[in-house]
């Protein structure tokens, strides 16, 4: 058996809902049934066959050859298996996923990893706004799992995050970790104003410094904590990989005292 | 008087409706926007959008989005202006926008006193403004102003919350003594009121302000008066919620309404950066307070109270102005509700609702066939 492959025929003229193309929903379906699945978002009623050429037969390992910023909801609610995208993806990548792995060799739109509960999302390029956050009206964002971003992340990454890890190699845009409840975010590049706004608990490692911090974060001084080494070692062995704060002293700040104030931000010294 | 145009040339209403129906029937992803009209116009626009499978947004929804987002995510203590006028003994005004978009409200609060409730009756009213201008209430009795830049508001409100809760505060835009003064001002209220513009502080900032009101309610009473840049957009968002289950920015592409505040935003769709390939734009209000109209990169059917705007469109209809030329129901934030408005003038022009309904009737069969 070879991995099930969806080869893009041409750039789609409308956004596509690719949430049906996850391992659990494709298992046991014949190629002609997969080709007939509706994925369009307009009254035209596009199906898989209108956009993709299908090859392979193993739904546990799905590959998209060619991406698009209109390929929405890839890997939504998936619980196991692998999805690889050679190209860009649209919004809500891996939303509410519970397990498995999604690898994107390109950029991702808004709401990637929104409310995910487990599994791994690896994005080689940039990610849009609200990475690992809640969707409109939801009480919590990411509840578990790991997200890695090779490029930059948009505004409010980790909003209302409750558990899990987000690692951003590049810069983070405004209001990183807003309203965070728990969990860990590591940023390699610089972080725009104002990280951790209204965070109750949780940990932000801002390894490239920060533009502006709210006055409701208080400096606790340099920290050469054993836990930093333990975390760095654990990240290096897992899905996150080596982190920039490994082996370094960091300055610890506590906040946001506007709310509970039990969150922490680590900055380079 | 001409009432309809095709490519800038006068046409009969029937010819223009036929041309508009053909344009919409051939479109893959129509957009229904503007929505500057009354409740009847909105109902007709939503009915047409459902038939078409269209994306829907209001021209000014960007000004209310921060409020809707904060309200939905965290809840809020909200009051009506008339109630605050009679109950609030202390009013905290945040930022510079209230001086312009809330000038009438500030004037009304500064020239009245609380007369309801044992906690506040007869105690007079004090107003504290945190901003660079106090606008119409500058120098009035009982009005103090603390200089604070718009960009610093969210930090300052956070510091006040920390101070009230007895948690530590770092160095901020205002000193510790000033923060203590603000905290004591709101904490000593019998019934406090916070006036602010959600668009000025953003969604997260609005949540900070609503959080302050919630904190204060543990010990005393406090509510908020968020000033919205566009009452009409708020009315459209409310109608959208009771019609489709979501506030604005939604799509009927798959029949059932789907909500996404970013993907279905008016600017994104009309600029051609989105997926829409044809637009219906309703601009039927006399107040002329529309946000700067975005460049429309799509073939557009325009229903406008301003005949020049209708004539400039690919297909245009001159329509009556809601609330001026015909009796209308419009949202009014002074009441926190929809209010009937009697026509001030008589007009021969059709209403936006009538044109939209005629368009939907013409399309009925063809759209159903295409689906």
Coordinates of C-alpha atoms in Angstrom, one line a residue:
Chain A
X1 CA 0.0 0.0 0.0
X2 CA 1.2 3.5 -0.8
X3 CA 0.0 6.7 0.9
X4 CA -3.1 8.3 -0.4
X5 CA -2.1 11.3 -2.5
X6 CA -4.2 14.3 -3.6
X7 CA -2.5 16.0 -6.5
X8 CA -3.7 19.6 -7.1
X9 CA -5.0 20.0 -10.7
X10 CA -5.2 23.8 -10.7
X11 CA -5.5 26.7 -8.3
X12 CA -9.1 26.6 -6.9
X13 CA -11.3 29.7 -7.5
X14 CA -13.1 29.2 -4.2
X15 CA -12.2 28.2 -0.7
X16 CA -12.3 24.4 -0.1
X17 CA -13.3 22.6 3.1
X18 CA -10.9 19.7 3.2
X19 CA -12.0 18.4 6.6
X20 CA -13.5 15.2 5.1
X21 CA -10.0 14.2 3.9
X22 CA -8.7 12.8 7.2
X23 CA -7.6 9.2 7.8
X24 CA -10.6 8.1 9.9
X25 CA -13.2 9.4 7.4
X26 CA -11.4 8.0 4.3
X27 CA -10.7 4.5 5.7
X28 CA -12.7 1.9 3.8
X29 CA -13.8 4.3 1.0
X30 CA -13.3 3.3 -2.6
X31 CA -11.4 5.8 -4.8
X32 CA -14.6 6.7 -6.6
X33 CA -16.3 7.5 -3.3
X34 CA -13.4 9.7 -2.2
X35 CA -13.5 11.5 -5.6
X36 CA -17.2 12.3 -5.0
X37 CA -16.8 13.9 -1.6
X38 CA -18.1 17.5 -1.5
X39 CA -15.4 20.0 -0.6
X40 CA -16.7 23.3 -2.2
X41 CA -18.0 26.2 -0.2
X42 CA -20.3 27.8 -2.9
X43 CA -23.6 26.7 -4.4
X44 CA -21.5 25.2 -7.3
X45 CA -20.9 22.1 -5.2
X46 CA -17.3 21.2 -6.0
X47 CA -16.2 17.6 -5.2
X48 CA -12.7 16.2 -4.7
X49 CA -12.4 15.0 -8.3
X50 CA -12.9 18.6 -9.6
X51 CA -9.7 19.8 -7.8
X52 CA -7.5 16.8 -7.2
X53 CA -6.1 13.7 -9.0
X54 CA -6.1 10.8 -6.5
X55 CA -3.3 8.3 -6.3
X56 CA -2.3 5.6 -3.7
X57 CA -4.6 3.8 -1.4
X58 CA -3.4 4.1 2.3
X59 CA -5.6 6.6 4.1
X60 CA -3.4 6.5 7.2
X61 CA -0.7 8.5 5.3
X62 CA -2.3 11.3 3.3
X63 CA -0.3 13.6 1.1
X64 CA -1.3 16.8 -0.7
X65 CA 1.0 17.5 -3.7
X66 CA 0.6 21.2 -4.2
X67 CA -1.1 23.5 -1.7
X68 CA -3.1 26.7 -1.8
X69 CA -4.0 29.4 0.7
X70 CA -7.6 28.3 -0.1
X71 CA -7.1 24.7 1.2
X72 CA -9.0 25.2 4.5
X73 CA -9.5 22.8 7.4
X74 CA -6.9 20.2 6.5
X75 CA -6.7 17.5 9.3
X76 CA -9.6 18.9 11.2
X77 CA -10.5 16.7 14.2
X78 CA -8.1 13.9 13.1
X79 CA -7.2 11.5 15.8
X80 CA -4.4 9.4 14.2
X81 CA -2.4 9.0 11.1
X82 CA -0.2 11.4 9.1
X83 CA -1.0 14.3 6.7
X84 CA 1.8 16.0 4.6
X85 CA 1.2 19.1 2.5
X86 CA 3.7 20.1 -0.1
X87 CA 2.7 23.7 -0.4
X88 CA 0.6 26.3 1.5
X89 CA -2.6 25.7 3.4
X90 CA -5.6 27.9 4.3
X91 CA -7.3 28.5 7.6
X92 CA -8.0 26.2 10.5
X93 CA -5.2 23.6 9.8
X94 CA -5.5 20.8 12.3
X95 CA -8.3 22.4 14.2
X96 CA -9.5 20.3 17.1
X97 CA -7.2 17.5 16.2
X98 CA -6.6 14.9 18.9
X99 CA -3.7 12.9 17.6
X100 CA -1.5 12.1 14.6
X101 CA 0.9 14.4 12.7
X102 CA 0.4 17.2 10.2
X103 CA 3.5 18.5 8.3
X104 CA 3.1 21.5 6.1
X105 CA 6.0 22.5 3.8
X106 CA 4.7 26.0 3.3
X107 CA 2.7 28.6 5.1
X108 CA -0.5 28.3 7.1
X109 CA -3.5 30.7 7.3
X110 CA -5.4 31.8 10.4
X111 CA -6.5 29.6 13.3
X112 CA -4.0 26.8 12.7
X113 CA -4.1 24.3 15.6
X114 CA -7.2 26.0 16.9
X115 CA -8.5 24.2 20.0
X116 CA -6.3 21.1 19.2
X117 CA -6.1 18.5 22.0
X118 CA -3.2 16.3 20.9
X119 CA -0.8 15.4 18.1
X120 CA 1.8 17.4 16.3
X121 CA 1.5 20.2 13.7
X122 CA 4.8 21.2 12.0
X123 CA 4.6 24.3 9.7
X124 CA 7.9 25.1 7.9
X125 CA 6.9 28.7 6.9
X126 CA 4.8 31.4 8.6
X127 CA 1.5 30.9 10.5
X128 CA -1.4 33.3 10.5
X129 CA -3.3 34.9 13.4
X130 CA -4.6 33.0 16.5
X131 CA -2.3 30.0 16.2
X132 CA -3.4 27.4 18.7
X133 CA -6.2 29.8 19.9
X134 CA -9.9 29.2 20.4
X135 CA -12.3 29.7 17.5
X136 CA -15.0 32.4 17.8
X137 CA -17.0 31.8 20.9
X138 CA -14.9 29.0 22.3
X139 CA -13.7 29.1 25.9
X140 CA -10.3 27.5 25.5
X141 CA -7.7 27.4 22.8
X142 CA -5.1 24.6 22.4
X143 CA -5.6 21.9 25.0
X144 CA -2.7 19.6 24.2
X145 CA -0.1 18.6 21.6
X146 CA 2.7 20.4 19.9
X147 CA 2.8 23.1 17.2
X148 CA 6.1 24.1 15.6
X149 CA 6.5 27.1 13.2
X150 CA 9.6 27.6 11.1
X151 CA 8.8 31.2 10.2
X152 CA 6.8 33.9 11.9
X153 CA 3.5 33.7 13.7
X154 CA 0.6 36.2 13.4
X155 CA -1.3 38.0 16.2
X156 CA -2.5 36.4 19.4
X157 CA -0.8 33.0 19.1
X158 CA -1.6 30.8 22.0
X159 CA -4.7 32.8 22.9
X160 CA -6.6 31.1 25.8
X161 CA -4.2 28.2 25.5
X162 CA -4.7 25.6 28.2
X163 CA -2.0 23.0 27.7
X164 CA 0.6 21.9 25.2
X165 CA 3.6 23.6 23.5
X166 CA 3.9 26.1 20.7
X167 CA 7.4 26.8 19.3
X168 CA 7.9 29.7 16.9
X169 CA 11.4 30.0 15.3
X170 CA 10.8 33.5 13.9
X171 CA 9.0 36.5 15.3
X172 CA 5.7 36.6 17.0
X173 CA 3.2 39.4 16.2
X174 CA 1.0 41.3 18.7
X175 CA -0.6 39.9 21.9
X176 CA 1.2 36.6 22.0
X177 CA -0.2 34.3 24.7
X178 CA -3.2 36.6 25.4
X179 CA -5.6 35.3 28.1
X180 CA -3.4 32.2 28.4
X181 CA -4.6 29.6 31.0
X182 CA -1.6 27.3 31.0
X183 CA 0.9 25.7 28.6
X184 CA 4.2 26.8 27.1
X185 CA 5.2 29.0 24.2
X186 CA 8.8 29.4 22.9
X187 CA 9.7 32.3 20.5
X188 CA 13.1 32.4 18.8
X189 CA 12.8 35.8 17.2
X190 CA 11.4 39.1 18.6
X191 CA 8.0 39.4 20.1
X192 CA 5.8 42.4 19.4
X193 CA 3.7 44.2 22.1
X194 CA 2.1 43.1 24.4
X195 CA 2.7 39.4 25.2
X196 CA 0.8 37.7 28.0
X197 CA -2.0 40.3 28.2
X198 CA -4.6 38.9 30.7
X199 CA -2.7 35.6 31.1
X200 CA -3.6 33.8 34.3
X201 CA -0.9 31.0 34.2
X202 CA 1.4 29.6 31.6
X203 CA 5.0 30.2 30.4
X204 CA 6.4 32.3 27.6
X205 CA 10.0 32.0 26.5
X206 CA 10.8 35.1 24.5
X207 CA 14.3 34.3 23.4
X208 CA 14.7 37.2 20.9
X209 CA 13.4 39.9 23.3
X210 CA 10.2 41.9 23.4
X211 CA 9.1 45.3 22.1
X212 CA 6.9 46.2 25.0
X213 CA 5.7 44.5 28.2
X214 CA 2.6 45.5 30.2
X215 CA 3.4 47.2 33.5
X216 CA 1.5 44.3 35.1
X217 CA 4.5 42.0 34.6
X218 CA 7.1 42.2 37.4
X219 CA 10.7 41.4 37.2
X220 CA 11.7 38.6 39.5
X221 CA 15.4 38.8 38.5
X222 CA 17.8 36.4 36.7
X223 CA 16.9 32.7 37.0
X224 CA 19.2 29.9 36.5
X225 CA 16.6 27.3 37.2
X226 CA 17.1 23.6 36.9
X227 CA 13.6 23.3 35.4
X228 CA 14.8 25.3 32.4
X229 CA 17.5 22.7 31.6
X230 CA 15.1 19.9 32.2
X231 CA 12.5 21.5 29.8
X232 CA 15.2 22.3 27.2
X233 CA 16.4 18.7 27.2
X234 CA 12.9 17.3 27.0
X235 CA 12.0 19.6 24.1
X236 CA 15.2 18.6 22.3
X237 CA 14.3 15.0 22.5
X238 CA 10.7 15.5 21.4
X239 CA 8.7 17.0 18.6
X240 CA 9.8 20.6 19.4
X241 CA 13.5 20.0 18.9
X242 CA 16.4 22.2 20.2
X243 CA 15.2 25.4 21.8
X244 CA 17.2 28.7 21.9
X245 CA 17.2 29.0 25.7
X246 CA 19.0 25.8 26.3
X247 CA 22.0 26.3 28.6
X248 CA 21.3 30.0 29.2
X249 CA 20.4 32.1 32.2
X250 CA 17.0 33.8 31.7
X251 CA 15.3 36.7 33.4
X252 CA 11.9 35.8 34.9
X253 CA 8.9 38.1 35.0
X254 CA 5.6 37.2 36.7
X255 CA 2.1 38.5 35.6
X256 CA -0.4 39.5 34.3
X257 CA -1.3 41.0 37.7
X258 CA -4.3 42.7 36.1
X259 CA -5.8 39.2 36.5
X260 CA -4.5 36.2 38.5
X261 CA -0.8 37.0 37.9
X262 CA 0.5 33.4 38.0
X263 CA 1.9 33.4 34.5
X264 CA 5.6 33.8 33.7
X265 CA 7.7 35.3 30.9
X266 CA 11.3 34.4 30.5
X267 CA 13.6 37.0 28.7
X268 CA 17.2 36.7 27.7
X269 CA 19.7 38.4 30.0
Chain B
X1 CA -36.2 61.5 -12.7
X2 CA -34.0 58.5 -13.5
X3 CA -34.2 55.7 -10.9
X4 CA -32.0 52.9 -12.4
X5 CA -28.9 52.7 -14.5
X6 CA -26.9 50.1 -16.4
X7 CA -23.3 51.0 -17.0
X8 CA -24.1 54.6 -16.2
X9 CA -27.0 54.8 -18.8
X10 CA -30.5 55.4 -17.6
X11 CA -32.7 52.2 -17.7
X12 CA -36.1 51.2 -16.6
X13 CA -36.3 49.4 -13.3
X14 CA -37.3 46.2 -15.1
X15 CA -34.3 46.3 -17.4
X16 CA -32.0 47.0 -14.5
X17 CA -33.5 44.2 -12.4
X18 CA -33.2 41.7 -15.3
X19 CA -29.5 42.7 -15.8
X20 CA -28.8 42.4 -12.1
X21 CA -30.5 39.0 -11.9
X22 CA -28.4 37.7 -14.8
X23 CA -25.2 39.1 -13.2
X24 CA -26.0 37.3 -9.9
X25 CA -27.2 34.1 -11.5
X26 CA -23.9 33.8 -13.4
X27 CA -21.7 34.6 -10.4
X28 CA -20.1 31.7 -8.4
X29 CA -19.7 33.6 -5.1
X30 CA -21.9 36.6 -4.7
X31 CA -21.3 39.1 -1.8
X32 CA -24.1 41.1 -0.2
X33 CA -22.7 44.1 1.7
X34 CA -23.1 47.7 2.6
X35 CA -26.3 46.8 4.5
X36 CA -26.7 50.5 5.4
X37 CA -30.5 50.3 5.6
X38 CA -33.4 49.6 8.0
X39 CA -34.7 46.4 9.4
X40 CA -36.9 45.8 6.4
X41 CA -34.0 46.3 4.1
X42 CA -31.8 44.0 6.2
X43 CA -34.4 41.3 6.2
X44 CA -34.7 41.5 2.4
X45 CA -30.9 41.5 2.0
X46 CA -30.6 38.4 4.2
X47 CA -33.3 36.6 2.3
X48 CA -31.6 37.4 -1.0
X49 CA -28.2 36.3 0.4
X50 CA -29.6 33.0 1.5
X51 CA -31.0 32.3 -1.9
X52 CA -27.8 33.3 -3.6
X53 CA -25.4 31.5 -1.2
X54 CA -23.7 34.8 -0.6
X55 CA -21.1 36.1 1.8
X56 CA -22.6 38.8 4.0
X57 CA -21.1 41.8 5.9
X58 CA -21.9 45.4 6.9
X59 CA -19.8 48.3 5.6
X60 CA -19.0 49.5 9.1
X61 CA -18.7 46.2 10.9
X62 CA -15.0 46.7 11.6
X63 CA -16.0 49.4 14.2
X64 CA -18.1 47.0 16.2
X65 CA -16.1 43.8 15.8
X66 CA -13.8 44.5 18.9
X67 CA -17.0 44.9 21.0
X68 CA -18.7 41.8 19.7
X69 CA -15.6 39.7 20.1
X70 CA -15.0 40.8 23.7
X71 CA -18.7 40.4 24.6
X72 CA -18.9 36.9 23.1
X73 CA -15.6 35.8 24.7
X74 CA -15.9 37.1 28.2
X75 CA -19.3 38.6 28.7
X76 CA -19.9 42.1 29.9
X77 CA -21.9 44.4 32.3
X78 CA -23.8 46.6 29.9
X79 CA -26.1 49.4 30.7
X80 CA -28.4 51.8 28.8
X81 CA -27.5 55.5 28.7
X82 CA -30.8 56.5 30.3
X83 CA -30.2 54.2 33.2
X84 CA -26.7 55.4 33.8
X85 CA -27.9 59.0 33.6
X86 CA -30.2 58.3 36.6
X87 CA -28.0 55.9 38.6
X88 CA -24.3 56.5 38.1
X89 CA -22.6 58.7 40.7
X90 CA -19.1 58.2 39.3
X91 CA -18.3 58.0 35.6
X92 CA -14.9 56.9 34.3
X93 CA -14.4 58.0 30.6
X94 CA -11.6 56.1 28.9
X95 CA -9.7 57.5 25.8
X96 CA -10.3 60.2 23.3
X97 CA -13.0 58.8 21.1
X98 CA -15.8 59.3 23.6
X99 CA -15.3 63.0 23.3
X100 CA -16.3 62.8 19.6
X101 CA -18.6 59.7 19.1
X102 CA -20.1 60.1 22.6
X103 CA -20.2 63.9 22.9
X104 CA -24.0 64.0 23.5
X105 CA -23.8 61.3 26.1
X106 CA -21.0 63.0 28.0
X107 CA -22.8 66.3 27.9
X108 CA -26.0 64.6 29.2
X109 CA -24.1 62.9 32.0
X110 CA -22.3 66.1 33.1
X111 CA -25.5 68.2 33.2
X112 CA -27.6 65.7 35.3
X113 CA -27.4 64.0 38.6
X114 CA -28.4 60.5 39.8
X115 CA -31.9 60.4 41.2
X116 CA -32.5 56.6 41.5
X117 CA -31.3 54.1 44.1
X118 CA -30.5 54.6 47.7
X119 CA -26.8 54.3 47.1
X120 CA -26.5 57.2 44.7
X121 CA -29.6 59.4 44.9
X122 CA -28.7 62.9 45.8
X123 CA -25.0 62.2 45.9
X124 CA -24.2 64.2 42.7
X125 CA -22.0 63.0 39.9
X126 CA -18.3 63.1 39.4
X127 CA -16.7 62.4 36.0
X128 CA -13.1 61.3 35.5
X129 CA -11.6 61.4 32.0
X130 CA -8.5 59.3 31.2
X131 CA -7.4 60.8 27.9
X132 CA -5.8 63.7 26.1
X133 CA -9.1 65.6 25.6
X134 CA -12.4 65.8 27.6
X135 CA -14.3 67.3 24.7
X136 CA -17.6 68.8 25.6
X137 CA -17.2 68.4 29.3
X138 CA -13.8 70.0 29.7
X139 CA -13.7 72.3 32.7
X140 CA -17.3 71.4 33.8
X141 CA -18.0 71.1 37.5
X142 CA -17.2 67.7 38.8
X143 CA -15.1 66.8 35.8
X144 CA -11.4 65.9 36.2
X145 CA -9.1 64.8 33.5
X146 CA -5.9 62.7 33.8
X147 CA -3.7 62.9 30.8
X148 CA -3.3 59.5 29.2
X149 CA -2.5 58.5 25.6
X150 CA -4.8 56.2 23.7
X151 CA -2.1 53.6 23.3
X152 CA -1.5 53.5 27.1
X153 CA -5.2 52.9 28.1
X154 CA -5.1 49.1 28.2
X155 CA -2.0 49.1 30.3
X156 CA -3.4 51.7 32.7
X157 CA -6.7 49.8 33.2
X158 CA -4.6 46.7 33.9
X159 CA -2.7 48.6 36.5
X160 CA -6.0 49.8 38.1
X161 CA -7.2 46.2 38.3
X162 CA -4.0 45.0 39.8
X163 CA -4.1 47.9 42.4
X164 CA -7.8 47.1 43.3
X165 CA -6.9 43.4 43.8
X166 CA -3.8 44.3 45.9
X167 CA -1.4 42.7 43.4
X168 CA 1.9 44.3 42.6
X169 CA 2.4 46.8 39.7
X170 CA 5.5 47.7 37.8
X171 CA 6.6 50.9 36.1
X172 CA 3.9 52.1 33.7
X173 CA 2.6 55.1 31.7
X174 CA 1.1 56.6 34.9
X175 CA 2.7 56.7 38.4
X176 CA 1.5 54.6 41.3
X177 CA -0.1 57.6 43.0
X178 CA -2.2 58.4 40.0
X179 CA -3.2 54.7 39.6
X180 CA -4.3 54.7 43.2
X181 CA -6.4 57.9 42.6
X182 CA -8.2 56.2 39.7
X183 CA -8.7 53.0 41.7
X184 CA -10.1 54.9 44.6
X185 CA -12.4 56.9 42.3
X186 CA -14.1 53.8 40.8
X187 CA -14.1 51.7 44.1
X188 CA -15.8 54.5 46.0
X189 CA -18.7 54.7 43.6
X190 CA -22.2 53.7 44.7
X191 CA -22.9 52.9 41.1
X192 CA -20.0 53.4 38.7
X193 CA -20.1 53.7 35.0
X194 CA -17.3 53.2 32.5
X195 CA -17.6 54.9 29.1
X196 CA -15.2 53.8 26.3
X197 CA -14.9 53.1 22.6
X198 CA -14.2 49.4 21.9
X199 CA -12.7 50.4 18.6
X200 CA -10.1 52.6 20.3
X201 CA -8.9 49.9 22.7
X202 CA -9.4 46.8 20.6
X203 CA -11.0 43.4 21.5
X204 CA -8.5 42.5 24.1
X205 CA -8.6 46.1 25.6
X206 CA -12.4 45.9 25.7
X207 CA -12.1 42.6 27.6
X208 CA -9.7 44.4 30.0
X209 CA -12.3 47.2 30.6
X210 CA -15.2 44.7 31.0
X211 CA -12.9 42.8 33.4
X212 CA -12.5 46.0 35.5
X213 CA -16.3 46.4 35.7
X214 CA -16.6 42.7 36.7
X215 CA -13.9 43.1 39.4
X216 CA -15.7 46.2 40.9
X217 CA -19.0 44.4 41.1
X218 CA -17.5 42.1 43.8
X219 CA -17.7 45.1 46.2
X220 CA -19.9 47.7 44.7
X221 CA -21.9 48.2 41.5
X222 CA -20.5 49.2 38.1
X223 CA -21.6 48.9 34.5
X224 CA -20.3 50.0 31.1
X225 CA -21.4 52.1 28.2
X226 CA -19.4 50.9 25.1
X227 CA -19.7 53.6 22.4
X228 CA -20.0 52.0 19.0
X229 CA -18.9 53.8 15.8
X230 CA -21.9 52.7 13.9
X231 CA -25.4 52.0 15.3
X232 CA -26.5 50.8 11.9
X233 CA -23.7 48.1 11.9
X234 CA -24.8 47.0 15.4
X235 CA -28.4 46.7 14.2
X236 CA -27.3 44.5 11.3
X237 CA -25.2 42.3 13.6
X238 CA -28.2 41.8 15.9
X239 CA -30.5 41.0 13.0
X240 CA -27.9 38.6 11.7
X241 CA -27.8 36.9 15.0
X242 CA -31.5 36.3 15.3
X243 CA -31.7 35.4 11.6
X244 CA -28.7 33.2 11.1
X245 CA -27.4 32.4 14.6
X246 CA -24.1 34.4 14.2
X247 CA -23.2 38.1 14.3
X248 CA -22.0 39.5 11.1
X249 CA -19.5 38.2 8.7
X250 CA -20.9 35.0 7.5
X251 CA -21.4 33.0 4.4
X252 CA -24.5 31.1 3.1
X253 CA -22.3 29.3 0.5
X254 CA -23.4 25.9 1.8
X255 CA -27.0 27.1 2.7
X256 CA -26.3 26.9 6.4
X257 CA -24.7 30.1 7.7
X258 CA -21.0 29.8 8.5
X259 CA -19.2 32.4 10.5
X260 CA -15.7 33.7 10.0
X261 CA -14.8 37.3 11.0
X262 CA -11.6 37.4 8.9
X263 CA -12.5 35.5 5.8
X264 CA -15.9 37.1 5.2
X265 CA -14.9 40.7 5.9
X266 CA -16.2 43.3 3.6
X267 CA -12.9 44.9 2.8
X268 CA -11.3 41.6 1.9
X269 CA -14.2 40.6 -0.4
X270 CA -14.7 43.9 -2.2
X271 CA -11.0 44.5 -2.8
X272 CA -10.9 41.3 -4.9
X273 CA -8.6 39.6 -2.3
X274 CA -11.4 37.3 -1.3
X275 CA -13.5 34.8 -3.2
X276 CA -16.5 37.0 -4.2
X277 CA -16.9 37.7 -7.9
X278 CA -20.0 39.9 -7.8
X279 CA -21.4 42.3 -5.2
X280 CA -24.7 43.7 -4.1
X281 CA -24.1 46.9 -2.1
X282 CA -26.9 48.6 -0.1
X283 CA -26.2 52.2 1.0
X284 CA -29.6 53.6 1.8
X285 CA -29.1 55.9 4.7
X286 CA -29.4 59.7 4.6
X287 CA -26.8 60.3 7.4
X288 CA -23.9 60.3 5.0
X289 CA -21.7 58.9 7.8
X290 CA -20.6 55.9 5.8
X291 CA -17.0 54.9 6.4
X292 CA -14.8 55.8 3.4
X293 CA -16.2 53.5 0.7
X294 CA -13.7 50.9 -0.2
X295 CA -12.6 50.6 -3.8
X296 CA -14.8 47.9 -5.3
X297 CA -12.9 45.6 -7.6
X298 CA -15.9 43.5 -8.5
X299 CA -18.9 43.9 -10.8
X300 CA -21.4 45.6 -8.4
X301 CA -25.1 46.1 -8.1
X302 CA -25.6 49.3 -6.0
X303 CA -28.7 50.4 -4.2
X304 CA -28.0 53.9 -3.0
X305 CA -29.8 56.9 -1.5
X306 CA -27.3 59.0 -3.4
X307 CA -28.2 58.8 -7.2
X308 CA -24.6 59.6 -8.2
X309 CA -23.4 56.4 -6.4
X310 CA -26.0 54.3 -8.2
X311 CA -25.2 55.8 -11.6
X312 CA -21.5 55.1 -11.1
X313 CA -22.1 51.3 -10.5
X314 CA -22.3 48.6 -13.2
X315 CA -26.0 48.4 -12.3
X316 CA -27.5 51.0 -10.0
X317 CA -30.8 51.7 -8.3
X318 CA -31.7 55.0 -6.6
X319 CA -33.6 54.1 -3.4
X320 CA -35.3 56.0 -0.7
X321 CA -33.4 56.8 2.4
X322 CA -34.4 54.8 5.5
X323 CA -35.7 56.9 8.3
X324 CA -36.0 60.1 6.1
X325 CA -38.0 59.1 3.0
X326 CA -40.1 56.3 4.5
X327 CA -41.0 55.0 8.0
X328 CA -38.2 52.8 9.3
X329 CA -37.0 50.7 12.2
X330 CA -33.4 51.4 13.0
X331 CA -31.1 50.4 15.9
X332 CA -30.4 53.3 18.3
X333 CA -27.7 52.9 20.9
X334 CA -29.3 55.7 23.0
X335 CA -32.1 53.2 23.8
X336 CA -30.0 50.1 23.4
X337 CA -32.7 48.8 21.1
X338 CA -34.5 49.2 17.8
X339 CA -36.6 52.3 17.4
X340 CA -39.2 53.3 15.0
X341 CA -38.5 56.5 13.0
X342 CA -41.2 58.4 11.1
X343 CA -40.5 59.7 7.6
X344 CA -39.6 63.4 7.4
X345 CA -40.1 63.7 3.7
X346 CA -42.2 62.0 1.1
X347 CA -40.4 60.2 -1.7
X348 CA -41.4 58.5 -5.0
X349 CA -38.3 56.3 -4.8
X350 CA -38.7 52.6 -4.0
X351 CA -37.3 51.3 -0.7
X352 CA -34.1 49.2 -0.7
X353 CA -36.2 46.3 0.6
X354 CA -38.6 46.5 -2.4
X355 CA -35.7 46.4 -4.9
X356 CA -34.0 43.5 -3.0
X357 CA -37.2 41.5 -2.8
X358 CA -37.9 42.1 -6.5
X359 CA -34.4 40.9 -7.3
X360 CA -34.9 37.8 -5.2
X361 CA -38.2 37.0 -6.9
X362 CA -36.6 37.3 -10.3
X363 CA -33.7 35.1 -9.3
X364 CA -35.7 32.4 -7.5
X365 CA -35.9 29.8 -10.2
X366 CA -32.5 30.4 -11.8
X367 CA -30.5 30.2 -8.5
X368 CA -32.3 27.0 -7.5
X369 CA -31.3 25.5 -10.9
X370 CA -27.7 26.5 -10.4
X371 CA -27.5 24.9 -7.0

